[in-house]
PDB file of C-alpha atoms in Angstrom:
ATOM      1  CA  MET A  28      -0.178   0.138  -0.063  1.00 54.00           C
ATOM      2  CA  ILE A  29       1.104   3.755  -0.638  1.00 55.00           C
ATOM      3  CA  THR A  30       2.405   5.017   2.874  1.00 50.00           C
ATOM      4  CA  ASP A  31       2.300   8.433   2.214  1.00 54.00           C
ATOM      5  CA  THR A  32      -0.922   9.565   0.857  1.00 59.00           C
ATOM      6  CA  GLU A  33      -0.237  12.979   1.438  1.00 60.00           C
ATOM      7  CA  SER A  34       2.535  13.108  -1.514  1.00 60.00           C
ATOM      8  CA  ALA A  35       0.981  10.354  -3.711  1.00 72.00           C
ATOM      9  CA  THR A  36      -0.732  11.445  -6.870  1.00 80.00           C
ATOM     10  CA  PRO A  37      -4.010  10.587  -7.621  1.00 87.00           C
ATOM     11  CA  ALA A  38      -3.911   8.422 -10.313  1.00 85.00           C
ATOM     12  CA  LEU A  39      -0.978   6.567  -7.873  1.00 82.00           C
ATOM     13  CA  CYS A  40      -4.279   6.472  -5.273  1.00 87.00           C
ATOM     14  CA  ARG A  41      -6.683   5.947  -8.043  1.00 87.00           C
ATOM     15  CA  LEU A  42      -4.334   2.538  -9.013  1.00 84.00           C
ATOM     16  CA  GLN A  43      -3.927   1.429  -5.401  1.00 86.00           C
ATOM     17  CA  LEU A  44      -7.362   1.717  -4.681  1.00 90.00           C
ATOM     18  CA  GLY A  45      -8.834  -0.651  -7.593  1.00 89.00           C
ATOM     19  CA  SER A  46      -5.938  -3.112  -6.718  1.00 87.00           C
ATOM     20  CA  GLU A  47      -6.791  -3.472  -3.171  1.00 90.00           C
ATOM     21  CA  LEU A  48     -10.347  -3.490  -3.666  1.00 93.00           C
ATOM     22  CA  ARG A  49     -10.219  -6.323  -6.307  1.00 91.00           C
ATOM     23  CA  ARG A  50      -7.752  -8.244  -3.827  1.00 91.00           C
ATOM     24  CA  LEU A  51     -10.560  -7.783  -1.170  1.00 94.00           C
ATOM     25  CA  ARG A  52     -13.711  -9.035  -3.842  1.00 95.00           C
ATOM     26  CA  GLN A  53     -11.353 -11.861  -4.756  1.00 94.00           C
ATOM     27  CA  GLU A  54     -10.363 -12.316  -0.826  1.00 94.00           C
ATOM     28  CA  ALA A  55     -14.252 -12.454  -0.114  1.00 94.00           C
ATOM     29  CA  GLY A  56     -14.525 -14.984  -2.917  1.00 95.00           C
ATOM     30  CA  LEU A  57     -17.191 -12.737  -4.818  1.00 95.00           C
ATOM     31  CA  THR A  58     -17.383 -12.517  -8.627  1.00 94.00           C
ATOM     32  CA  GLY A  59     -17.570  -8.671 -10.064  1.00 94.00           C
ATOM     33  CA  SER A  60     -21.475 -10.055 -11.653  1.00 95.00           C
ATOM     34  CA  GLN A  61     -22.102 -10.912  -7.854  1.00 95.00           C
ATOM     35  CA  VAL A  62     -20.688  -7.691  -6.134  1.00 95.00           C
ATOM     36  CA  VAL A  63     -22.771  -5.051  -8.929  1.00 94.00           C
ATOM     37  CA  LYS A  64     -25.893  -7.176  -8.488  1.00 95.00           C
ATOM     38  CA  LYS A  65     -25.764  -6.248  -5.159  1.00 93.00           C
ATOM     39  CA  LEU A  66     -25.201  -2.882  -5.100  1.00 94.00           C
ATOM     40  CA  LEU A  67     -27.373  -2.211  -8.571  1.00 94.00           C
ATOM     41  CA  TRP A  68     -24.608  -1.078 -10.341  1.00 95.00           C
ATOM     42  CA  SER A  69     -23.442  -1.510 -13.755  1.00 93.00           C
ATOM     43  CA  PRO A  70     -20.751  -4.283 -14.795  1.00 93.00           C
ATOM     44  CA  SER A  71     -18.345  -0.935 -16.147  1.00 92.00           C
ATOM     45  CA  LYS A  72     -18.284   0.871 -13.066  1.00 93.00           C
ATOM     46  CA  LEU A  73     -16.632  -1.852 -10.987  1.00 94.00           C
ATOM     47  CA  THR A  74     -14.549  -2.598 -13.420  1.00 91.00           C
ATOM     48  CA  ARG A  75     -13.629   1.319 -13.628  1.00 89.00           C
ATOM     49  CA  LEU A  76     -12.804   1.371 -10.102  1.00 91.00           C
ATOM     50  CA  GLU A  77     -10.697  -1.805  -9.982  1.00 89.00           C
ATOM     51  CA  THR A  78      -8.494  -0.524 -12.917  1.00 85.00           C
ATOM     52  CA  GLY A  79      -8.110   2.890 -11.340  1.00 84.00           C
ATOM     53  CA  GLU A  80      -9.844   4.547 -14.505  1.00 81.00           C
ATOM     54  CA  ASN A  81     -12.225   6.801 -13.057  1.00 81.00           C
ATOM     55  CA  ALA A  82     -10.704  10.400 -12.309  1.00 80.00           C
ATOM     56  CA  VAL A  83     -12.943  11.041  -8.948  1.00 87.00           C
ATOM     57  CA  VAL A  84     -13.749   8.162  -6.785  1.00 91.00           C
ATOM     58  CA  GLU A  85     -16.821   8.706  -4.667  1.00 93.00           C
ATOM     59  CA  GLN A  86     -16.336   7.360  -0.810  1.00 93.00           C
ATOM     60  CA  THR A  87     -19.712   6.642  -0.579  1.00 94.00           C
ATOM     61  CA  ASP A  88     -18.737   3.908  -3.166  1.00 95.00           C
ATOM     62  CA  VAL A  89     -15.391   2.614  -1.193  1.00 94.00           C
ATOM     63  CA  MET A  90     -17.624   2.058   1.258  1.00 95.00           C
ATOM     64  CA  ALA A  91     -20.386   0.527   0.008  1.00 95.00           C
ATOM     65  CA  LEU A  92     -17.989  -2.374  -1.212  1.00 96.00           C
ATOM     66  CA  CYS A  93     -15.887  -2.413   1.945  1.00 95.00           C
ATOM     67  CA  GLU A  94     -19.141  -3.390   3.733  1.00 95.00           C
ATOM     68  CA  ILE A  95     -19.783  -6.173   1.207  1.00 95.00           C
ATOM     69  CA  TYR A  96     -15.762  -7.423   1.391  1.00 95.00           C
ATOM     70  CA  GLU A  97     -16.018  -6.731   4.924  1.00 94.00           C
ATOM     71  CA  ALA A  98     -12.951  -4.921   5.254  1.00 94.00           C
ATOM     72  CA  ASP A  99     -11.461  -4.376   8.615  1.00 93.00           C
ATOM     73  CA  PRO A 100     -11.417  -0.510   9.942  1.00 92.00           C
ATOM     74  CA  GLU A 101      -7.597   0.055   9.027  1.00 92.00           C
ATOM     75  CA  THR A 102      -8.171  -1.191   5.515  1.00 92.00           C
ATOM     76  CA  ARG A 103     -11.282   0.995   5.623  1.00 93.00           C
ATOM     77  CA  ALA A 104      -9.516   4.391   6.353  1.00 92.00           C
ATOM     78  CA  GLN A 105      -6.989   3.479   3.636  1.00 90.00           C
ATOM     79  CA  LEU A 106      -9.169   2.979   1.196  1.00 93.00           C
ATOM     80  CA  MET A 107     -11.088   6.179   2.515  1.00 93.00           C
ATOM     81  CA  GLY A 108      -8.053   8.070   2.317  1.00 91.00           C
ATOM     82  CA  TYR A 109      -7.065   6.917  -1.419  1.00 90.00           C
ATOM     83  CA  ALA A 110     -10.511   8.220  -2.480  1.00 92.00           C
ATOM     84  CA  ALA A 111     -10.189  11.370  -0.588  1.00 91.00           C
ATOM     85  CA  VAL A 112      -7.042  11.941  -2.913  1.00 90.00           C
ATOM     86  CA  THR A 113      -8.823  11.993  -5.708  1.00 88.00           C
ATOM     87  CA  LYS A 114     -11.749  14.290  -4.898  1.00 88.00           C
ATOM     88  CA  THR A 115      -9.365  17.048  -3.227  1.00 87.00           C
ATOM     89  CA  ARG A 116      -6.438  16.870  -5.667  1.00 86.00           C
ATOM     90  CA  LYS A 117      -6.103  17.009  -9.849  1.00 85.00           C
ATOM     91  CA  ASP A 118      -3.256  15.437 -11.526  1.00 87.00           C
ATOM     92  CA  TRP A 119      -0.643  17.694 -12.948  1.00 87.00           C
ATOM     93  CA  TRP A 120      -2.125  17.060 -16.461  1.00 88.00           C
ATOM     94  CA  GLN A 121      -5.739  17.908 -15.812  1.00 86.00           C
ATOM     95  CA  SER A 122      -4.578  21.521 -14.738  1.00 86.00           C
ATOM     96  CA  PRO A 123      -6.446  24.403 -17.001  1.00 87.00           C
ATOM     97  CA  GLU A 124      -3.052  25.444 -18.516  1.00 87.00           C
ATOM     98  CA  TYR A 125      -2.583  22.382 -20.102  1.00 87.00           C
ATOM     99  CA  ARG A 126      -5.658  21.074 -21.442  1.00 84.00           C
ATOM    100  CA  PRO A 127      -5.721  23.166 -24.366  1.00 84.00           C
ATOM    101  CA  VAL A 128      -1.914  21.623 -25.487  1.00 87.00           C
ATOM    102  CA  ILE A 129      -2.624  17.735 -24.441  1.00 88.00           C
ATOM    103  CA  ARG A 130      -4.658  15.113 -26.961  1.00 85.00           C
ATOM    104  CA  PRO A 131      -7.169  12.869 -25.373  1.00 83.00           C
ATOM    105  CA  VAL A 132      -4.996  10.106 -26.244  1.00 85.00           C
ATOM    106  CA  PHE A 133      -1.685  11.678 -24.672  1.00 88.00           C
ATOM    107  CA  LYS A 134      -3.793  12.416 -21.467  1.00 86.00           C
ATOM    108  CA  ALA A 135      -4.535   8.674 -21.060  1.00 84.00           C
ATOM    109  CA  PHE A 136      -0.902   7.894 -21.683  1.00 90.00           C
ATOM    110  CA  LEU A 137       0.076  10.284 -18.967  1.00 90.00           C
ATOM    111  CA  GLY A 138      -2.189   8.538 -16.460  1.00 87.00           C
ATOM    112  CA  LEU A 139      -0.754   5.400 -17.357  1.00 88.00           C
ATOM    113  CA  GLU A 140       2.399   6.237 -17.067  1.00 92.00           C
ATOM    114  CA  ALA A 141       1.886   7.579 -14.027  1.00 88.00           C
ATOM    115  CA  THR A 142       0.722   4.310 -12.776  1.00 87.00           C
ATOM    116  CA  ALA A 143       3.190   1.979 -14.412  1.00 91.00           C
ATOM    117  CA  SER A 144       5.846   0.001 -12.857  1.00 92.00           C
ATOM    118  CA  SER A 145       8.182  -0.645 -16.306  1.00 96.00           C
ATOM    119  CA  LEU A 146       8.240   1.328 -19.234  1.00 97.00           C
ATOM    120  CA  HIS A 147      10.454   0.319 -22.077  1.00 98.00           C
ATOM    121  CA  ASN A 148      10.779   3.042 -24.959  1.00 98.00           C
ATOM    122  CA  TYR A 149      12.544   3.069 -28.396  1.00 98.00           C
ATOM    123  CA  GLU A 150      13.132   5.836 -29.857  1.00 97.00           C
ATOM    124  CA  ALA A 151      14.797   6.303 -33.987  1.00 96.00           C
ATOM    125  CA  GLU A 152      14.573   9.996 -34.520  1.00 95.00           C
ATOM    126  CA  PHE A 153      15.002  11.847 -31.272  1.00 95.00           C
ATOM    127  CA  VAL A 154      16.175  11.430 -27.756  1.00 97.00           C
ATOM    128  CA  PRO A 155      13.202   9.774 -25.680  1.00 97.00           C
ATOM    129  CA  GLY A 156      10.808  12.628 -23.903  1.00 96.00           C
ATOM    130  CA  LEU A 157      12.091  11.156 -20.543  1.00 97.00           C
ATOM    131  CA  LEU A 158      15.595  12.048 -21.325  1.00 98.00           C
ATOM    132  CA  GLN A 159      15.139  15.333 -23.074  1.00 97.00           C
ATOM    133  CA  THR A 160      16.837  18.628 -21.520  1.00 97.00           C
ATOM    134  CA  GLU A 161      14.127  21.454 -21.661  1.00 96.00           C
ATOM    135  CA  ALA A 162      16.261  23.352 -24.219  1.00 97.00           C
ATOM    136  CA  TYR A 163      16.315  19.936 -26.371  1.00 97.00           C
ATOM    137  CA  VAL A 164      12.620  20.066 -26.060  1.00 95.00           C
ATOM    138  CA  ARG A 165      11.694  23.801 -26.814  1.00 95.00           C
ATOM    139  CA  VAL A 166      13.885  23.126 -30.719  1.00 94.00           C
ATOM    140  CA  ILE A 167      11.733  19.987 -31.078  1.00 92.00           C
ATOM    141  CA  HIS A 168       8.028  21.684 -30.679  1.00 88.00           C
ATOM    142  CA  GLU A 169       8.862  24.591 -32.755  1.00 88.00           C
ATOM    143  CA  ARG A 170       9.887  22.464 -35.760  1.00 85.00           C
ATOM    144  CA  ALA A 171       6.904  19.793 -34.995  1.00 78.00           C
ATOM    145  CA  HIS A 172       4.190  22.248 -34.334  1.00 76.00           C
ATOM    146  CA  ARG A 173       4.915  25.400 -36.917  1.00 77.00           C
ATOM    147  CA  GLY A 174       2.077  27.410 -36.004  1.00 79.00           C
ATOM    148  CA  LEU A 175       1.529  27.171 -32.479  1.00 81.00           C
ATOM    149  CA  SER A 176       2.046  30.417 -30.152  1.00 87.00           C
ATOM    150  CA  PRO A 177       4.971  30.878 -28.208  1.00 88.00           C
ATOM    151  CA  GLU A 178       2.646  30.415 -25.336  1.00 90.00           C
ATOM    152  CA  GLU A 179       1.523  27.215 -26.485  1.00 89.00           C
ATOM    153  CA  VAL A 180       5.152  25.765 -27.071  1.00 90.00           C
ATOM    154  CA  ASP A 181       5.983  26.931 -23.315  1.00 93.00           C
ATOM    155  CA  ARG A 182       3.017  24.764 -22.564  1.00 92.00           C
ATOM    156  CA  LEU A 183       4.390  21.968 -24.852  1.00 91.00           C
ATOM    157  CA  VAL A 184       7.562  22.203 -23.101  1.00 94.00           C
ATOM    158  CA  ASP A 185       6.336  22.418 -19.565  1.00 95.00           C
ATOM    159  CA  VAL A 186       4.442  18.905 -20.171  1.00 94.00           C
ATOM    160  CA  ARG A 187       7.399  17.646 -20.839  1.00 93.00           C
ATOM    161  CA  VAL A 188       9.254  18.397 -18.480  1.00 94.00           C
ATOM    162  CA  THR A 189       6.789  17.722 -15.944  1.00 94.00           C
ATOM    163  CA  ARG A 190       6.007  14.238 -16.909  1.00 94.00           C
ATOM    164  CA  GLN A 191       9.842  13.223 -16.322  1.00 95.00           C
ATOM    165  CA  GLU A 192       9.242  13.364 -12.772  1.00 92.00           C
ATOM    166  CA  VAL A 193       8.116  10.276 -12.893  1.00 93.00           C
ATOM    167  CA  LEU A 194      11.387   9.234 -13.042  1.00 95.00           C
ATOM    168  CA  ARG A 195      12.054  10.326  -9.425  1.00 91.00           C
ATOM    169  CA  ARG A 196       8.955   8.983  -7.690  1.00 85.00           C
ATOM    170  CA  LYS A 197       8.886   7.671  -4.054  1.00 79.00           C
ATOM    171  CA  GLU A 198       6.104   5.707  -4.726  1.00 71.00           C
ATOM    172  CA  ILE A 199       6.413   2.803  -7.032  1.00 72.00           C
ATOM    173  CA  PRO A 200       9.523   3.684  -8.762  1.00 81.00           C
ATOM    174  CA  LEU A 201       9.256   3.780 -12.761  1.00 92.00           C
ATOM    175  CA  ARG A 202      11.778   1.401 -14.168  1.00 96.00           C
ATOM    176  CA  TYR A 203      12.540   3.085 -17.502  1.00 98.00           C
ATOM    177  CA  THR A 204      14.845   1.369 -19.999  1.00 98.00           C
ATOM    178  CA  ALA A 205      15.211   3.312 -23.349  1.00 98.00           C
ATOM    179  CA  ILE A 206      16.891   2.079 -26.225  1.00 98.00           C
ATOM    180  CA  ILE A 207      17.860   5.046 -29.341  1.00 98.00           C
ATOM    181  CA  ASN A 208      18.758   4.707 -32.716  1.00 98.00           C
ATOM    182  CA  GLU A 209      22.485   5.845 -32.804  1.00 98.00           C
ATOM    183  CA  ALA A 210      21.218   8.328 -35.607  1.00 97.00           C
ATOM    184  CA  VAL A 211      19.619  10.307 -32.148  1.00 98.00           C
ATOM    185  CA  LEU A 212      23.365  10.515 -31.195  1.00 98.00           C
ATOM    186  CA  HIS A 213      24.563  12.444 -34.615  1.00 97.00           C
ATOM    187  CA  ARG A 214      21.701  14.661 -35.372  1.00 95.00           C
ATOM    188  CA  ARG A 215      22.468  18.152 -34.229  1.00 94.00           C
ATOM    189  CA  VAL A 216      18.665  19.511 -33.088  1.00 95.00           C
ATOM    190  CA  GLY A 217      19.651  23.074 -31.781  1.00 94.00           C
ATOM    191  CA  GLY A 218      23.048  22.885 -32.820  1.00 94.00           C
ATOM    192  CA  PRO A 219      26.486  21.668 -31.538  1.00 96.00           C
ATOM    193  CA  ASP A 220      26.355  23.030 -27.835  1.00 97.00           C
ATOM    194  CA  LEU A 221      22.747  22.212 -27.200  1.00 97.00           C
ATOM    195  CA  MET A 222      23.600  18.587 -28.036  1.00 97.00           C
ATOM    196  CA  GLN A 223      26.526  18.339 -26.045  1.00 98.00           C
ATOM    197  CA  ARG A 224      24.097  19.315 -22.872  1.00 98.00           C
ATOM    198  CA  GLN A 225      21.910  16.922 -23.967  1.00 98.00           C
ATOM    199  CA  LEU A 226      23.961  14.083 -23.925  1.00 98.00           C
ATOM    200  CA  SER A 227      25.429  14.739 -20.969  1.00 98.00           C
ATOM    201  CA  HIS A 228      22.190  15.221 -19.827  1.00 98.00           C
ATOM    202  CA  ILE A 229      21.560  11.519 -20.504  1.00 98.00           C
ATOM    203  CA  VAL A 230      24.513  10.105 -18.966  1.00 98.00           C
ATOM    204  CA  GLU A 231      24.000  11.701 -16.105  1.00 98.00           C
ATOM    205  CA  THR A 232      20.645  10.860 -15.997  1.00 97.00           C
ATOM    206  CA  ALA A 233      21.518   7.099 -16.680  1.00 97.00           C
ATOM    207  CA  GLU A 234      24.635   6.990 -14.125  1.00 97.00           C
ATOM    208  CA  THR A 235      22.553   8.620 -11.463  1.00 96.00           C
ATOM    209  CA  LEU A 236      19.252   6.850 -11.375  1.00 96.00           C
ATOM    210  CA  PRO A 237      19.575   3.386 -10.385  1.00 95.00           C
ATOM    211  CA  ASN A 238      16.173   2.670 -12.153  1.00 97.00           C
ATOM    212  CA  ILE A 239      17.194   4.281 -15.573  1.00 97.00           C
ATOM    213  CA  ARG A 240      19.072   1.770 -18.913  1.00 98.00           C
ATOM    214  CA  VAL A 241      19.915   3.101 -21.644  1.00 98.00           C
ATOM    215  CA  GLN A 242      21.119   1.431 -24.911  1.00 98.00           C
ATOM    216  CA  VAL A 243      22.033   2.785 -28.136  1.00 98.00           C
ATOM    217  CA  VAL A 244      21.468   0.510 -31.548  1.00 98.00           C
ATOM    218  CA  PRO A 245      24.431   1.271 -33.038  1.00 97.00           C
ATOM    219  CA  PHE A 246      24.583   1.397 -37.403  1.00 96.00           C
ATOM    220  CA  ARG A 247      26.720  -1.426 -37.734  1.00 96.00           C
ATOM    221  CA  VAL A 248      24.056  -3.918 -36.706  1.00 95.00           C
ATOM    222  CA  GLY A 249      21.813  -2.738 -40.204  1.00 95.00           C
ATOM    223  CA  ALA A 250      18.548  -3.781 -40.604  1.00 95.00           C
ATOM    224  CA  HIS A 251      16.809  -4.419 -37.453  1.00 95.00           C
ATOM    225  CA  SER A 252      12.877  -4.971 -36.240  1.00 92.00           C
ATOM    226  CA  GLY A 253      12.659  -1.511 -34.781  1.00 93.00           C
ATOM    227  CA  MET A 254      12.775  -0.114 -38.254  1.00 94.00           C
ATOM    228  CA  ASN A 255       9.180   0.445 -38.626  1.00 91.00           C
ATOM    229  CA  GLY A 256       9.479   3.262 -36.144  1.00 93.00           C
ATOM    230  CA  ALA A 257       9.227   4.374 -32.345  1.00 95.00           C
ATOM    231  CA  PHE A 258       7.274   2.606 -29.128  1.00 97.00           C
ATOM    232  CA  HIS A 259       6.422   2.442 -25.620  1.00 97.00           C
ATOM    233  CA  VAL A 260       5.520  -0.634 -24.014  1.00 97.00           C
ATOM    234  CA  MET A 261       3.943  -0.323 -20.041  1.00 95.00           C
ATOM    235  CA  GLN A 262       3.547  -2.673 -17.775  1.00 94.00           C
ATOM    236  CA  PHE A 263       1.878  -2.464 -13.882  1.00 90.00           C
ATOM    237  CA  PRO A 264       2.480  -3.087 -10.534  1.00 84.00           C
ATOM    238  CA  GLU A 265       1.863  -6.974  -9.757  1.00 80.00           C
ATOM    239  CA  GLY A 266      -1.651  -6.926  -8.637  1.00 71.00           C
ATOM    240  CA  ALA A 267      -3.476  -4.375 -10.430  1.00 72.00           C
ATOM    241  CA  ALA A 268      -5.936  -4.781 -12.600  1.00 69.00           C
ATOM    242  CA  LEU A 269      -4.356  -3.703 -15.518  1.00 79.00           C
ATOM    243  CA  LYS A 270      -2.936  -5.364 -18.594  1.00 85.00           C
ATOM    244  CA  SER A 271       0.431  -4.280 -20.404  1.00 92.00           C
ATOM    245  CA  ILE A 272      -0.273  -1.692 -23.104  1.00 92.00           C
ATOM    246  CA  THR A 273       1.389  -0.382 -25.709  1.00 95.00           C
ATOM    247  CA  TYR A 274       1.610   3.209 -27.034  1.00 94.00           C
ATOM    248  CA  LEU A 275       2.159   4.611 -30.791  1.00 93.00           C
ATOM    249  CA  GLU A 276       2.075   8.267 -32.132  1.00 86.00           C
ATOM    250  CA  ASN A 277       2.583  10.230 -35.377  1.00 79.00           C
ATOM    251  CA  LEU A 278       2.529  13.633 -36.442  1.00 71.00           C
ATOM    252  CA  ALA A 279      -1.245  13.487 -37.071  1.00 70.00           C
ATOM    253  CA  ASP A 280      -2.379  10.583 -34.152  1.00 77.00           C
ATOM    254  CA  ALA A 281      -1.294   8.422 -31.397  1.00 83.00           C
ATOM    255  CA  TRP A 282      -2.807   5.102 -30.385  1.00 89.00           C
ATOM    256  CA  VAL A 283      -3.355   3.483 -26.838  1.00 89.00           C
ATOM    257  CA  SER A 284      -3.751  -0.529 -27.085  1.00 90.00           C
ATOM    258  CA  ARG A 285      -4.244  -3.082 -24.633  1.00 87.00           C
ATOM    259  CA  ARG A 286      -4.536  -5.897 -27.103  1.00 91.00           C
ATOM    260  CA  GLU A 287      -2.552  -8.869 -26.364  1.00 93.00           C
ATOM    261  CA  THR A 288      -1.259  -9.319 -29.873  1.00 95.00           C
ATOM    262  CA  ASP A 289       0.016  -6.007 -30.033  1.00 94.00           C
ATOM    263  CA  VAL A 290       2.134  -5.844 -26.766  1.00 95.00           C
ATOM    264  CA  ASN A 291       3.576  -9.312 -27.578  1.00 96.00           C
ATOM    265  CA  ARG A 292       4.686  -7.891 -30.872  1.00 96.00           C
ATOM    266  CA  TYR A 293       6.340  -4.373 -29.223  1.00 97.00           C
ATOM    267  CA  GLU A 294       7.825  -6.506 -26.620  1.00 97.00           C
ATOM    268  CA  GLU A 295       9.252  -9.161 -28.834  1.00 97.00           C
ATOM    269  CA  THR A 296      10.893  -6.357 -30.726  1.00 97.00           C
ATOM    270  CA  PHE A 297      12.122  -4.349 -27.328  1.00 97.00           C
ATOM    271  CA  THR A 298      13.935  -7.775 -26.668  1.00 97.00           C
ATOM    272  CA  ASP A 299      15.167  -7.825 -29.576  1.00 97.00           C
ATOM    273  CA  LEU A 300      16.942  -4.555 -29.955  1.00 97.00           C
ATOM    274  CA  GLN A 301      18.317  -5.155 -26.292  1.00 97.00           C
ATOM    275  CA  ALA A 302      20.040  -8.256 -27.734  1.00 96.00           C
ATOM    276  CA  LEU A 303      21.467  -6.478 -30.275  1.00 96.00           C
ATOM    277  CA  ALA A 304      22.332  -3.189 -28.741  1.00 97.00           C
ATOM    278  CA  PRO A 305      25.822  -3.147 -26.507  1.00 97.00           C
ATOM    279  CA  GLY A 306      25.191  -3.192 -22.985  1.00 97.00           C
ATOM    280  CA  PRO A 307      24.480  -0.090 -20.885  1.00 97.00           C
ATOM    281  CA  GLN A 308      27.780   0.838 -20.011  1.00 97.00           C
ATOM    282  CA  GLU A 309      29.287   0.038 -23.873  1.00 98.00           C
ATOM    283  CA  SER A 310      26.070   2.396 -25.154  1.00 98.00           C
ATOM    284  CA  LEU A 311      27.208   5.204 -22.024  1.00 98.00           C
ATOM    285  CA  THR A 312      30.978   5.023 -23.372  1.00 98.00           C
ATOM    286  CA  MET A 313      29.104   5.885 -27.618  1.00 98.00           C
ATOM    287  CA  ILE A 314      27.225   8.491 -26.174  1.00 98.00           C
ATOM    288  CA  LYS A 315      30.454  10.364 -24.543  1.00 98.00           C
ATOM    289  CA  LYS A 316      31.948   9.627 -27.445  1.00 97.00           C
ATOM    290  CA  ALA A 317      29.046  11.664 -29.627  1.00 98.00           C
ATOM    291  CA  ILE A 318      29.611  14.411 -26.791  1.00 97.00           C
ATOM    292  CA  LYS A 319      33.021  15.000 -28.288  1.00 96.00           C
ATOM    293  CA  GLU A 320      32.531  14.569 -32.084  1.00 95.00           C
ATOM    294  CA  HIS A 321      29.735  17.508 -31.376  1.00 94.00           C
ATOM    295  CA  GLU A 322      32.572  19.758 -30.076  1.00 86.00           C
TER     296      GLU A 322
END
């Protein structure tokens, strides 16, 4: 369970609440159909609660479930506390300043990323978002989203930088593995000075945070299974009623998929790339060499 609800995010509280409610139901020997029949709920309502999909959780709903499951007073108090967080706080991406620049699908991705236990990310064209510096982010958005006002670009930059807080969160630390195409190291986004700072940031982050692993796919491996483009594969804490997901995006659209065939395909691709790429230490050496080449 989350030990500090004062600092926990609403997204984490929703996930933990859902996991605990699902555990209590199973320990009580009840099916979802039996529970919704007792409460006159729709099946989807219980599913959303158990998967943490509701932005706000009503304490009355939690109490009703605790009564059916005969939860002990301590557990009830903890779960009511989780529900209270969802009522009194908002996830950062729900704030009015960010809403206009975050697409609905990406908003869903942020909610999933905030609760994931591990994230596998392959990038072929640019530095992975969780490892980008503010200056690098700004150049990317100015080139990729021409026509946006300076204020909108500022918000997009803020979204990217704030998103990186998942790498340092206290509750359920995100295990992040990033695989980068070697071309990313040599593409001068914003000029040589900016690239030196960006690549140095990758090295520093990977060497400082034990939950970060970075590998580089070198040119010499030739054709490989990741040539169809970038992707994310996300897993969730054991016991959570959430299946692994894949996330894909391009200039026009983005997709979140929980289909097992999609997840397996991309996870297999990621495993292939990990085998092709040098290990983390050799990959960081490649990045350090690229830093010097940008001098």
